[in-house]
Short mmCIF file of C-alpha atoms in Angstrom, two decimals:
data_model
loop_
_atom_site.label_atom_id
_atom_site.label_comp_id
_atom_site.label_asym_id
_atom_site.label_seq_id
_atom_site.Cartn_x
_atom_site.Cartn_y
_atom_site.Cartn_z
CA UNK A 401 -12.31 -187.33 -49.26
CA UNK A 402 -14.68 -188.68 -51.17
CA UNK A 403 -15.85 -186.07 -53.73
CA UNK A 404 -19.79 -186.45 -52.81
CA UNK A 405 -18.53 -185.63 -49.17
CA UNK A 406 -16.68 -183.00 -49.92
CA UNK A 407 -18.11 -179.82 -49.28
CA UNK A 408 -20.17 -181.02 -46.11
CA UNK A 409 -16.74 -182.52 -44.70
CA UNK A 410 -15.26 -178.88 -45.41
CA UNK A 411 -17.73 -177.40 -43.33
CA UNK A 412 -17.40 -179.76 -40.90
CA UNK A 413 -13.18 -179.28 -40.63
CA UNK A 414 -13.43 -175.24 -40.52
CA UNK A 415 -15.93 -175.89 -37.73
CA UNK A 416 -13.83 -178.33 -34.96
CA UNK A 417 -13.94 -177.83 -31.97
CA UNK A 418 -12.11 -181.02 -30.62
CA UNK A 419 -9.21 -181.88 -32.96
CA UNK A 420 -7.93 -184.81 -31.71
CA UNK A 421 -4.37 -184.83 -29.99
CA UNK A 422 -3.43 -188.80 -30.29
CA UNK A 423 -0.20 -189.06 -31.84
CA UNK A 424 -0.68 -189.39 -36.04
CA UNK A 425 0.97 -193.07 -37.27
CA UNK A 426 4.11 -192.92 -38.30
CA UNK A 427 4.80 -194.11 -41.61
CA UNK A 428 8.78 -195.72 -41.34
CA UNK A 429 8.33 -198.29 -44.31
CA UNK A 430 4.73 -198.25 -45.57
CA UNK A 431 3.49 -198.45 -49.12
CA UNK A 432 2.35 -194.55 -48.41
CA UNK A 433 5.45 -193.23 -47.63
CA UNK A 434 7.56 -195.36 -50.17
CA UNK A 435 4.87 -194.52 -52.78
CA UNK A 436 6.15 -192.61 -55.90
CA UNK A 437 2.35 -191.13 -56.00
CA UNK A 438 2.17 -188.57 -54.17
CA UNK A 439 -0.88 -187.60 -52.11
CA UNK A 440 -2.25 -184.02 -52.60
CA UNK A 441 -2.83 -182.03 -49.43
CA UNK A 442 -4.35 -179.07 -49.93
CA UNK A 443 -5.51 -176.55 -47.67
CA UNK A 444 -6.82 -172.87 -47.53
CA UNK A 445 -9.29 -170.54 -45.32
CA UNK A 446 -13.22 -171.33 -46.36
CA UNK A 447 -13.66 -168.70 -48.80
CA UNK A 448 -10.38 -169.03 -50.31
CA UNK A 449 -11.74 -171.08 -53.84
CA UNK A 450 -10.41 -174.66 -52.94
CA UNK A 451 -13.56 -176.31 -53.83
CA UNK A 452 -13.93 -174.33 -57.08
CA UNK A 453 -10.63 -175.45 -58.18
CA UNK A 454 -10.62 -178.69 -57.09
CA UNK A 455 -14.12 -178.98 -58.86
CA UNK A 456 -12.06 -177.71 -61.95
CA UNK A 457 -9.06 -180.39 -61.59
CA UNK A 458 -11.67 -183.25 -60.87
CA UNK A 459 -13.31 -182.37 -63.99
CA UNK A 460 -10.39 -181.76 -66.17
CA UNK A 461 -8.51 -184.90 -64.78
CA UNK A 462 -11.23 -187.55 -63.43
CA UNK A 463 -9.02 -190.25 -63.96
CA UNK A 464 -6.14 -189.10 -62.50
CA UNK A 465 -7.79 -187.78 -59.35
CA UNK A 466 -9.65 -189.24 -56.31
CA UNK A 467 -11.06 -188.19 -52.91
CA UNK A 468 -10.38 -190.57 -50.05
CA UNK A 469 -13.69 -192.30 -48.27
CA UNK A 470 -13.50 -190.69 -44.49
CA UNK A 471 -14.64 -192.53 -41.35
CA UNK A 472 -17.30 -191.13 -39.42
CA UNK A 473 -19.25 -192.04 -36.20
CA UNK A 474 -22.60 -190.38 -37.07
CA UNK A 475 -25.45 -192.07 -38.66
CA UNK A 476 -26.23 -192.26 -42.26
CA UNK A 477 -28.14 -189.76 -44.03
CA UNK A 478 -31.04 -190.75 -46.60
CA UNK A 479 -29.13 -192.27 -49.51
CA UNK A 480 -25.80 -192.42 -48.24
CA UNK A 481 -24.07 -195.69 -49.01
CA UNK A 482 -21.60 -197.12 -46.85
CA UNK A 483 -17.90 -197.33 -47.84
CA UNK A 484 -19.19 -194.90 -50.69
CA UNK A 485 -19.99 -191.98 -48.73
CA UNK A 486 -18.17 -192.97 -45.70
CA UNK A 487 -17.18 -195.50 -43.87
CA UNK A 488 -19.68 -195.62 -41.17
CA UNK A 489 -18.07 -196.98 -37.58
CA UNK A 490 -19.21 -196.88 -34.47
CA UNK A 491 -17.44 -194.72 -31.31
CA UNK A 492 -15.86 -197.86 -30.30
CA UNK A 493 -14.20 -198.48 -33.30
CA UNK A 494 -13.19 -195.25 -34.21
CA UNK A 495 -11.37 -194.93 -30.89
CA UNK A 496 -9.97 -198.53 -31.32
CA UNK A 497 -8.58 -196.93 -34.58
CA UNK A 498 -7.15 -194.13 -33.20
CA UNK A 499 -5.21 -195.98 -30.32
CA UNK A 500 -3.85 -198.36 -33.08
CA UNK A 501 -2.40 -195.02 -35.25
CA UNK A 502 -4.61 -196.08 -38.48
CA UNK A 503 -5.73 -192.22 -38.89
CA UNK A 504 -3.14 -189.36 -40.95
CA UNK A 505 -5.93 -187.26 -39.14
CA UNK A 506 -9.07 -187.08 -36.74
CA UNK A 507 -11.31 -185.01 -35.49
CA UNK A 508 -14.69 -184.45 -33.80
CA UNK A 509 -17.74 -182.13 -34.56
CA UNK A 510 -20.73 -182.27 -32.40
CA UNK A 511 -20.19 -185.32 -31.25
CA UNK A 512 -19.08 -187.48 -33.83
CA UNK A 513 -15.58 -188.16 -34.91
CA UNK A 514 -14.38 -187.90 -38.58
CA UNK A 515 -11.19 -189.04 -39.82
CA UNK A 516 -8.97 -189.85 -42.93
CA UNK A 517 -7.41 -193.46 -42.45
CA UNK A 518 -4.23 -194.55 -43.95
CA UNK A 519 -5.80 -197.24 -45.81
CA UNK A 520 -8.11 -195.27 -47.42
CA UNK A 521 -5.41 -193.12 -49.16
CA UNK A 522 -3.63 -196.40 -49.90
CA UNK A 523 -7.02 -197.67 -51.92
CA UNK A 524 -7.03 -194.84 -54.11
CA UNK A 525 -3.03 -195.69 -54.72
CA UNK A 526 -4.14 -199.01 -55.77
CA UNK A 527 -5.96 -197.74 -58.52
CA UNK A 528 -3.26 -195.65 -59.95
CA UNK A 529 -4.85 -192.61 -59.28
CA UNK A 530 -3.45 -189.44 -57.02
CA UNK A 531 -5.30 -189.06 -53.64
CA UNK A 532 -6.54 -185.30 -52.64
CA UNK A 533 -7.14 -184.81 -49.15
CA UNK A 534 -8.67 -180.91 -48.82
CA UNK A 535 -8.03 -180.59 -44.91
CA UNK A 536 -8.18 -177.43 -42.69
CA UNK A 537 -4.66 -176.09 -40.36
CA UNK A 538 -4.84 -178.51 -38.04
CA UNK A 539 -5.53 -181.79 -40.26
CA UNK A 540 -2.08 -180.52 -42.06
CA UNK A 541 -0.34 -180.36 -38.69
CA UNK A 542 -1.37 -183.70 -38.30
CA UNK A 543 -0.67 -185.17 -41.45
CA UNK A 544 3.01 -183.14 -41.51
CA UNK A 545 4.18 -185.85 -38.19
CA UNK A 546 3.43 -189.12 -40.15
CA UNK A 547 5.96 -188.91 -42.96
CA UNK A 548 3.31 -189.25 -45.51
CA UNK A 549 5.22 -188.51 -48.94
CA UNK A 550 2.49 -185.62 -49.74
CA UNK A 551 2.82 -182.18 -51.89
CA UNK A 552 1.30 -179.58 -49.61
CA UNK A 553 -0.37 -177.04 -51.04
CA UNK A 554 -2.16 -173.76 -49.51
CA UNK A 555 -4.94 -171.65 -51.89
CA UNK A 556 -4.91 -168.19 -50.51
CA UNK A 557 -7.19 -165.40 -50.55
CA UNK A 558 -5.89 -162.26 -52.47
CA UNK A 559 -6.49 -160.26 -48.68
CA UNK A 560 -8.27 -160.77 -45.56
CA UNK A 561 -10.52 -157.68 -46.79
CA UNK A 562 -11.32 -159.48 -49.83
CA UNK A 563 -12.01 -162.99 -47.83
CA UNK A 564 -14.57 -161.32 -45.47
CA UNK A 565 -16.08 -159.61 -48.99
CA UNK A 566 -16.55 -163.82 -50.43
CA UNK A 567 -17.94 -164.57 -46.97
CA UNK A 568 -20.49 -162.02 -46.78
CA UNK A 569 -22.06 -161.98 -50.26
CA UNK A 570 -22.52 -166.29 -49.40
CA UNK A 571 -25.21 -164.45 -46.97
CA UNK A 572 -24.86 -167.87 -44.81
CA UNK A 573 -23.07 -166.54 -41.92
CA UNK A 574 -24.21 -164.96 -38.72
CA UNK A 575 -21.67 -162.36 -37.23
CA UNK A 576 -20.64 -164.93 -34.70
CA UNK A 577 -19.73 -167.27 -37.34
CA UNK A 578 -18.08 -164.99 -39.55
CA UNK A 579 -15.46 -163.77 -36.99
CA UNK A 580 -15.05 -167.09 -36.30
CA UNK A 581 -14.23 -167.99 -39.81
CA UNK A 582 -12.09 -165.06 -40.08
CA UNK A 583 -9.87 -166.19 -37.28
CA UNK A 584 -9.35 -169.31 -38.26
CA UNK A 585 -8.15 -167.94 -41.50
CA UNK A 586 -5.62 -165.62 -39.81
CA UNK A 587 -4.20 -168.66 -38.17
CA UNK A 588 -4.27 -170.28 -41.39
CA UNK A 589 -2.48 -167.59 -43.12
CA UNK A 590 0.19 -167.07 -40.39
CA UNK A 591 0.92 -170.84 -40.28
CA UNK A 592 1.39 -170.70 -44.32
CA UNK A 593 4.23 -168.08 -43.75
CA UNK A 594 6.38 -170.50 -41.77
CA UNK A 595 9.18 -171.84 -43.54
CA UNK A 596 8.85 -175.57 -45.58
CA UNK A 597 5.50 -175.66 -44.41
CA UNK A 598 3.66 -176.01 -47.77
CA UNK A 599 5.22 -176.62 -50.91
CA UNK A 600 2.87 -174.31 -53.39
CA UNK A 601 1.07 -171.09 -52.28
CA UNK A 602 -1.47 -170.53 -54.70
CA UNK A 603 -3.07 -166.88 -54.36
CA UNK A 604 -6.93 -167.09 -55.50
CA UNK A 605 -7.76 -163.55 -56.89
CA UNK A 606 -8.84 -164.95 -60.46
CA UNK A 607 -10.22 -168.30 -60.53
CA UNK A 608 -8.67 -169.32 -64.11
CA UNK A 609 -5.03 -168.16 -63.05
CA UNK A 610 -5.37 -170.03 -60.22
CA UNK A 611 -6.39 -172.77 -61.14
CA UNK A 612 -3.68 -172.23 -64.32
CA UNK A 613 -1.37 -172.68 -61.47
CA UNK A 614 -2.83 -175.26 -59.62
CA UNK A 615 -2.36 -177.35 -63.07
CA UNK A 616 1.05 -176.28 -63.04
CA UNK A 617 1.72 -177.52 -59.81
CA UNK A 618 0.20 -181.26 -60.63
CA UNK A 619 1.37 -181.46 -63.79
CA UNK A 620 4.38 -183.20 -62.20
CA UNK A 621 2.23 -185.89 -60.71
CA UNK A 622 0.16 -186.25 -63.35
CA UNK A 623 3.17 -187.64 -65.81
CA UNK A 624 4.65 -190.12 -63.31
CA UNK A 625 0.82 -191.84 -63.85
CA UNK A 626 1.98 -192.30 -67.44
#
């Protein structure tokens, strides 16, 4: 996802009400599957600290990483630019892309579609950078069916109690929305325990230590760009 759109879309993804059940695209012999540059798929509960870690990574390696530009059917907000903040398309166009299996993952929120296309990831790879996809649990499940050449990273809070405290300290949640986030977090934590789901799990207790671990995890990928 594009870096300027990351914060909003993370909120969108964590509040998804209807994840697409259409079969995701398969990569039998595409550039994405064959590329030597792995896409970084990073996931974790809201409040686990993904945004902070990714912000640090982008700051330290601005020429190595990039977020893809997502597609959406919602109307542009003031100042948003088509092709930069999002690819703005109609419902009909989006649904045609779903039928043609052009998305790695897609979802509907509040009546509008959002999705990450194969082409958007390919565009990042063409620039010689590593594409980062910040997705929730359903996005991970969908992408895993595609055969995308990716490295899967899960950012985990030190405990569900610590996560709850972080969310409460934000003072942005109602009790209802907080409980939904905690339910989603528990689901994500359970999924992360399944064998071979994630290549790396980073426990974000202390930010500096978690960031050091993230850098170690992606160092091999950065070296391949040289």
